[in-house]
């Protein structure tokens, strides 16, 4: 059975058309039920499709000349969204011409355009950016928010937990994903008032939300494999993500330096190459590519701008799975199970605007 078409912003990403088309073609070879709407410069897209007849046969091209650049501010992107590949890809989702959109372009612009065009789901105040990170366990960990909202109150954190758990049931197959709030300690008295209030709500409602919630986790436990969903505000989440990525690169660079420091080290590298290859594969961001904007009336997935074809293919696979498993409907169902009375908590003083809204203001 084929899935709804996936709109691809063919102009997004550091290398644009070539990598986005190669990635879509690779995804199509792996899963022949995928169909695409390729949005961007028709001449360049057709030229790239010459080497991928299988993709060409399952795709339609939507021509547009405009491109959102990495230097464009969200406010600038919003003003000219209708004439750009990013804006037209998201518009295709809004109009029902595609089931989801994938872009490797400017993250702030993508969030701004998607939020304005698709709007947030009923019961969700703000969308959140969620991504998969590698762990020592059997499954990746989902972390959100990773930068869409610089400040969040307790209500936002509860909503993020609900959305993250719904995504985790799709990504991990767990009926009750293990959800934790990121904090400076695991004790109930630690952290801000917003964190403690959100924890109290989630503890009382967890049994109705198909999740296992047991309070807080610390940053050094994110990738241990003991948690399926880590919830935090966008500022903290983005800092934590960059720290995890930087540490991974630091370890890889240390190993590379150590293995090339002497003849004995080079011999040791040859002996240990299977293990180092496994480490490289596990830490390669292309193997975990595809961050999701959760909480919108439609699915939008952000591919890393520097992703290669394999990374783009993984982002497409994430998108297809979210479509297949109806993640938006799952979130709606969980919100309905929570019930309206829980939302009568007072909003904390940290109910600031998102980074996108702040820039627009």
Coordinates of C-alpha atoms in Angstrom, one line a residue:
X1 CA 0.0 0.0 0.0
X2 CA 1.4 3.4 -1.0
X3 CA 1.6 6.3 1.5
X4 CA 0.5 9.9 0.9
X5 CA 3.0 11.9 -1.1
X6 CA 6.0 13.4 0.7
X7 CA 6.8 17.0 -0.4
X8 CA 10.6 17.4 -0.6
X9 CA 12.1 20.9 -0.5
X10 CA 14.6 20.1 -3.2
X11 CA 16.5 23.4 -2.8
X12 CA 17.1 23.1 1.0
X13 CA 20.3 21.9 2.6
X14 CA 23.9 22.8 2.1
X15 CA 24.2 21.1 -1.3
X16 CA 20.6 21.5 -2.4
X17 CA 19.1 19.6 -5.3
X18 CA 21.8 16.9 -5.8
X19 CA 21.8 15.6 -2.2
X20 CA 18.0 16.0 -1.7
X21 CA 17.2 14.1 -4.9
X22 CA 19.8 11.4 -4.2
X23 CA 18.4 11.0 -0.7
X24 CA 14.8 10.7 -2.0
X25 CA 16.0 8.2 -4.6
X26 CA 17.7 6.1 -2.0
X27 CA 14.6 6.1 0.2
X28 CA 12.5 5.1 -2.8
X29 CA 14.8 2.1 -3.5
X30 CA 14.4 0.9 0.1
X31 CA 10.7 1.4 0.2
X32 CA 8.8 1.3 -3.1
X33 CA 5.6 2.6 -1.6
X34 CA 7.0 6.1 -1.2
X35 CA 5.8 8.8 -3.6
X36 CA 7.1 12.4 -3.8
X37 CA 6.3 15.9 -4.7
X38 CA 9.6 17.5 -5.6
X39 CA 9.5 21.3 -5.0
X40 CA 12.0 23.7 -6.6
X41 CA 13.7 24.7 -9.8
X42 CA 12.2 22.3 -12.4
X43 CA 15.2 22.4 -14.8
X44 CA 17.6 21.4 -12.0
X45 CA 15.3 18.8 -10.5
X46 CA 14.8 17.1 -13.9
X47 CA 18.6 17.1 -14.5
X48 CA 19.1 15.4 -11.2
X49 CA 16.4 12.9 -11.9
X50 CA 18.1 11.6 -15.0
X51 CA 20.2 9.3 -12.9
X52 CA 17.2 8.1 -10.9
X53 CA 14.5 6.6 -13.1
X54 CA 12.8 4.9 -10.3
X55 CA 12.3 8.1 -8.4
X56 CA 11.3 10.0 -11.6
X57 CA 8.5 7.5 -12.1
X58 CA 7.1 8.0 -8.6
X59 CA 7.4 11.8 -8.4
X60 CA 5.8 15.0 -9.5
X61 CA 7.6 18.3 -9.8
X62 CA 6.2 21.6 -8.5
X63 CA 8.3 24.4 -10.0
X64 CA 9.2 27.5 -8.0
X65 CA 12.2 29.9 -8.3
X66 CA 12.5 31.2 -4.8
X67 CA 14.8 29.8 -2.2
X68 CA 15.0 30.4 1.6
X69 CA 18.7 30.8 2.5
X70 CA 20.5 30.1 5.7
X71 CA 20.9 33.8 6.3
X72 CA 17.2 34.7 6.0
X73 CA 15.6 35.6 9.3
X74 CA 12.2 34.0 10.1
X75 CA 10.4 37.3 9.5
X76 CA 12.0 37.6 6.0
X77 CA 11.2 34.0 5.2
X78 CA 7.5 34.6 6.1
X79 CA 7.2 37.6 3.9
X80 CA 8.2 35.7 0.7
X81 CA 7.3 32.1 1.7
X82 CA 4.7 31.7 -1.1
X83 CA 7.3 31.9 -3.8
X84 CA 9.9 29.6 -2.3
X85 CA 10.5 25.8 -2.3
X86 CA 10.2 25.6 1.4
X87 CA 7.0 27.6 1.6
X88 CA 5.4 25.7 -1.4
X89 CA 6.3 22.3 0.2
X90 CA 4.6 23.2 3.4
X91 CA 1.6 24.7 1.5
X92 CA 1.2 21.3 -0.2
X93 CA 0.7 19.7 3.2
X94 CA -1.8 22.4 4.1
X95 CA -3.8 21.9 0.9
X96 CA -3.7 18.1 1.2
X97 CA -1.5 17.7 -1.9
X98 CA 1.1 16.0 0.3
X99 CA 0.9 14.2 3.6
X100 CA 4.2 15.6 4.9
X101 CA 7.1 17.9 4.1
X102 CA 10.8 17.4 4.4
X103 CA 13.4 20.3 4.2
X104 CA 17.1 20.7 4.9
X105 CA 16.8 24.4 4.9
X106 CA 16.9 27.2 7.6
X107 CA 15.4 25.8 10.8
X108 CA 14.0 29.1 12.1
X109 CA 12.4 29.8 8.8
X110 CA 11.0 26.3 8.5
X111 CA 9.4 26.6 12.0
X112 CA 8.0 30.0 11.3
X113 CA 6.5 29.1 7.9
X114 CA 5.1 25.7 9.2
X115 CA 3.5 27.3 12.3
X116 CA 1.9 30.1 10.3
X117 CA 0.6 27.8 7.5
X118 CA -0.4 24.7 9.4
X119 CA -1.2 26.2 12.8
X120 CA -0.9 24.2 16.1
X121 CA -3.2 21.3 16.9
X122 CA -6.1 21.9 19.3
X123 CA -4.8 21.6 22.9
X124 CA -1.2 22.4 21.9
X125 CA 0.1 25.9 22.7
X126 CA 3.4 25.6 20.8
X127 CA 5.0 23.1 18.5
X128 CA 8.3 21.5 19.6
X129 CA 11.3 20.3 17.7
X130 CA 12.1 16.6 18.5
X131 CA 15.0 14.5 17.4
X132 CA 16.4 11.0 17.9
X133 CA 19.8 10.7 19.7
X134 CA 21.9 7.5 19.9
X135 CA 22.0 5.6 23.2
X136 CA 23.7 2.6 24.8
X137 CA 20.3 0.9 24.9
X138 CA 18.3 -0.9 22.2
X139 CA 16.5 2.2 21.0
X140 CA 17.4 5.9 20.3
X141 CA 16.1 8.5 22.8
X142 CA 13.7 11.2 21.7
X143 CA 14.6 14.7 23.0
X144 CA 12.4 17.8 22.8
X145 CA 12.3 20.8 22.6
X146 CA 15.5 21.4 20.7
X147 CA 15.2 25.1 19.9
X148 CA 11.7 26.0 18.8
X149 CA 10.8 27.7 22.1
X150 CA 13.5 29.4 24.1
X151 CA 11.4 29.6 27.3
X152 CA 8.6 27.3 28.4
X153 CA 6.2 27.1 31.3
X154 CA 4.9 24.0 33.0
X155 CA 1.9 23.7 30.6
X156 CA 4.3 23.7 27.6
X157 CA 6.4 21.0 29.2
X158 CA 3.4 18.7 29.9
X159 CA 2.3 19.1 26.3
X160 CA 5.9 18.3 25.0
X161 CA 5.8 15.1 27.2
X162 CA 2.6 14.0 25.6
X163 CA 3.8 14.7 22.1
X164 CA 7.2 13.0 22.8
X165 CA 5.5 9.9 24.2
X166 CA 3.3 9.6 21.2
X167 CA 6.3 9.8 18.9
X168 CA 8.2 7.3 21.1
X169 CA 5.5 4.7 20.7
X170 CA 6.0 5.0 17.0
X171 CA 9.8 5.1 17.0
X172 CA 10.5 2.5 19.8
X173 CA 7.5 0.3 19.7
X174 CA 7.1 0.7 23.5
X175 CA 3.5 0.8 24.7
X176 CA 4.5 3.0 27.7
X177 CA 7.7 5.0 26.8
X178 CA 9.8 6.1 29.7
X179 CA 9.5 9.9 29.9
X180 CA 11.6 12.2 32.1
X181 CA 12.1 15.9 32.5
X182 CA 15.6 17.2 32.1
X183 CA 16.8 18.8 35.4
X184 CA 19.9 19.6 37.4
X185 CA 19.1 16.7 39.8
X186 CA 16.7 13.8 40.2
X187 CA 15.3 14.9 43.6
X188 CA 11.7 16.2 43.7
X189 CA 12.9 19.5 45.2
X190 CA 15.4 20.3 42.4
X191 CA 14.9 22.6 39.5
X192 CA 12.6 25.5 38.7
X193 CA 9.0 25.9 39.7
X194 CA 7.9 25.2 36.2
X195 CA 9.7 21.8 36.2
X196 CA 8.3 20.8 39.5
X197 CA 4.7 21.8 38.5
X198 CA 5.0 19.8 35.2
X199 CA 6.4 16.8 37.1
X200 CA 3.4 16.9 39.5
X201 CA 0.9 16.9 36.6
X202 CA 2.6 14.2 34.7
X203 CA 2.9 11.9 37.8
X204 CA -0.9 12.2 38.4
X205 CA -1.9 11.7 34.8
X206 CA 0.8 9.3 33.5
X207 CA -1.5 6.2 33.8
X208 CA -4.0 7.8 31.4
X209 CA -1.3 8.8 28.9
X210 CA 0.3 5.5 28.1
X211 CA 3.7 6.6 29.4
X212 CA 6.0 5.7 32.3
X213 CA 6.9 8.9 34.2
X214 CA 9.2 8.9 37.2
X215 CA 10.3 12.5 37.5
X216 CA 13.6 13.9 36.4
X217 CA 16.8 12.9 34.6
X218 CA 20.2 14.6 34.4
X219 CA 22.1 15.6 31.2
X220 CA 24.8 12.8 31.7
X221 CA 22.0 10.2 31.5
X222 CA 20.5 11.3 28.2
X223 CA 22.3 8.7 26.1
X224 CA 22.5 5.9 28.7
X225 CA 19.5 4.1 27.2
X226 CA 17.4 4.2 30.4
X227 CA 14.9 6.8 29.1
X228 CA 12.9 7.0 25.9
X229 CA 11.8 10.7 26.0
X230 CA 13.7 13.6 27.5
X231 CA 11.7 16.8 27.8
X232 CA 13.0 20.3 28.3
X233 CA 12.7 23.9 27.1
X234 CA 14.2 24.8 23.7
X235 CA 17.1 26.8 25.0
X236 CA 18.3 24.0 27.4
X237 CA 17.6 21.3 24.8
X238 CA 19.6 23.0 22.1
X239 CA 22.6 23.6 24.5
X240 CA 22.4 19.9 25.6
X241 CA 22.2 18.7 22.0
X242 CA 25.2 20.7 21.0
X243 CA 27.1 19.4 24.0
X244 CA 26.3 15.8 23.1
X245 CA 27.3 16.3 19.5
X246 CA 30.5 18.1 20.5
X247 CA 31.5 15.3 22.9
X248 CA 30.9 12.7 20.3
X249 CA 33.2 14.6 17.9
X250 CA 35.8 15.1 20.7
X251 CA 35.9 11.4 21.4
X252 CA 36.2 10.5 17.7
X253 CA 39.0 13.0 17.3
X254 CA 40.9 11.7 20.3
X255 CA 40.7 8.2 19.0
X256 CA 41.9 9.3 15.6
X257 CA 44.8 11.2 17.1
X258 CA 45.7 8.3 19.3
X259 CA 45.6 5.7 16.6
X260 CA 48.0 7.8 14.3
X261 CA 50.5 8.8 17.0
X262 CA 52.9 5.9 16.4
X263 CA 53.5 2.8 14.4
X264 CA 52.3 0.7 17.3
X265 CA 49.1 2.7 17.5
X266 CA 48.5 2.3 13.8
X267 CA 48.8 -1.5 14.2
X268 CA 46.4 -1.3 17.1
X269 CA 44.0 0.6 14.9
X270 CA 44.0 -2.2 12.3
X271 CA 43.3 -4.7 15.0
X272 CA 40.5 -2.7 16.5
X273 CA 39.0 -1.4 13.2
X274 CA 35.7 -3.4 13.4
X275 CA 35.0 -1.8 16.8
X276 CA 35.9 1.7 15.7
X277 CA 33.8 1.3 12.5
X278 CA 30.9 0.3 14.7
X279 CA 31.5 3.4 16.9
X280 CA 31.7 5.6 13.8
X281 CA 28.4 4.2 12.5
X282 CA 26.7 4.7 15.8
X283 CA 27.8 8.3 16.2
X284 CA 27.2 9.3 12.5
X285 CA 24.5 12.0 12.6
X286 CA 23.3 10.9 9.2
X287 CA 22.1 7.6 10.8
X288 CA 19.8 9.6 13.2
X289 CA 18.8 12.4 10.8
X290 CA 15.3 13.8 10.8
X291 CA 14.0 16.2 13.5
X292 CA 10.2 16.5 13.7
X293 CA 8.1 19.6 14.4
X294 CA 5.5 18.0 16.7
X295 CA 2.2 19.7 17.5
X296 CA 1.2 21.1 14.1
X297 CA -1.8 20.2 11.9
X298 CA 0.5 18.3 9.6
X299 CA 3.9 16.6 9.6
X300 CA 7.1 18.6 8.9
X301 CA 10.5 17.0 9.2
X302 CA 13.8 18.9 9.3
X303 CA 16.8 17.2 7.7
X304 CA 20.2 18.4 8.8
X305 CA 21.6 21.0 6.3
X306 CA 24.9 19.0 6.0
X307 CA 23.2 15.6 5.7
X308 CA 24.4 13.3 2.9
X309 CA 22.1 11.2 0.7
X310 CA 21.9 8.5 3.4
X311 CA 20.9 11.1 5.9
X312 CA 18.2 12.6 3.7
X313 CA 16.9 9.0 3.1
X314 CA 16.7 8.5 6.9
X315 CA 14.8 11.7 7.3
X316 CA 12.3 10.5 4.6
X317 CA 12.0 7.2 6.4
X318 CA 11.2 9.0 9.7
X319 CA 8.6 11.0 7.8
X320 CA 7.0 8.0 6.2
X321 CA 6.8 6.2 9.6
X322 CA 5.1 9.1 11.2
X323 CA 2.5 9.2 8.3
X324 CA 2.0 5.4 8.5
X325 CA 1.5 5.4 12.3
X326 CA -0.7 8.6 12.3
X327 CA 1.3 10.3 15.0
X328 CA -0.9 13.5 14.8
X329 CA -4.0 11.5 15.6
X330 CA -2.1 9.7 18.5
X331 CA -1.3 13.1 20.0
X332 CA -4.9 14.2 19.7
X333 CA -6.1 11.1 21.4
X334 CA -3.6 11.5 24.3
X335 CA -4.7 15.1 24.8
X336 CA -8.3 14.0 25.0
X337 CA -7.5 11.3 27.6
X338 CA -5.7 13.9 29.8
X339 CA -8.8 15.9 30.1
X340 CA -9.4 19.6 30.4
X341 CA -9.2 20.0 34.2
X342 CA -5.5 19.3 34.2
X343 CA -4.8 22.4 32.2
X344 CA -6.1 24.8 34.9
X345 CA -2.7 25.1 36.4
X346 CA -1.4 28.7 36.6
X347 CA 1.1 29.7 33.9
X348 CA 4.6 30.2 35.2
X349 CA 6.6 33.3 34.8
X350 CA 8.7 31.5 32.2
X351 CA 5.9 31.5 29.6
X352 CA 8.0 33.5 27.1
X353 CA 7.7 33.6 23.4
X354 CA 9.4 31.2 21.1
X355 CA 12.6 32.1 19.4
X356 CA 10.7 32.6 16.1
X357 CA 8.1 34.8 17.7
X358 CA 10.7 36.8 19.6
X359 CA 12.6 37.5 16.4
X360 CA 9.4 38.6 14.7
X361 CA 8.6 41.0 17.5

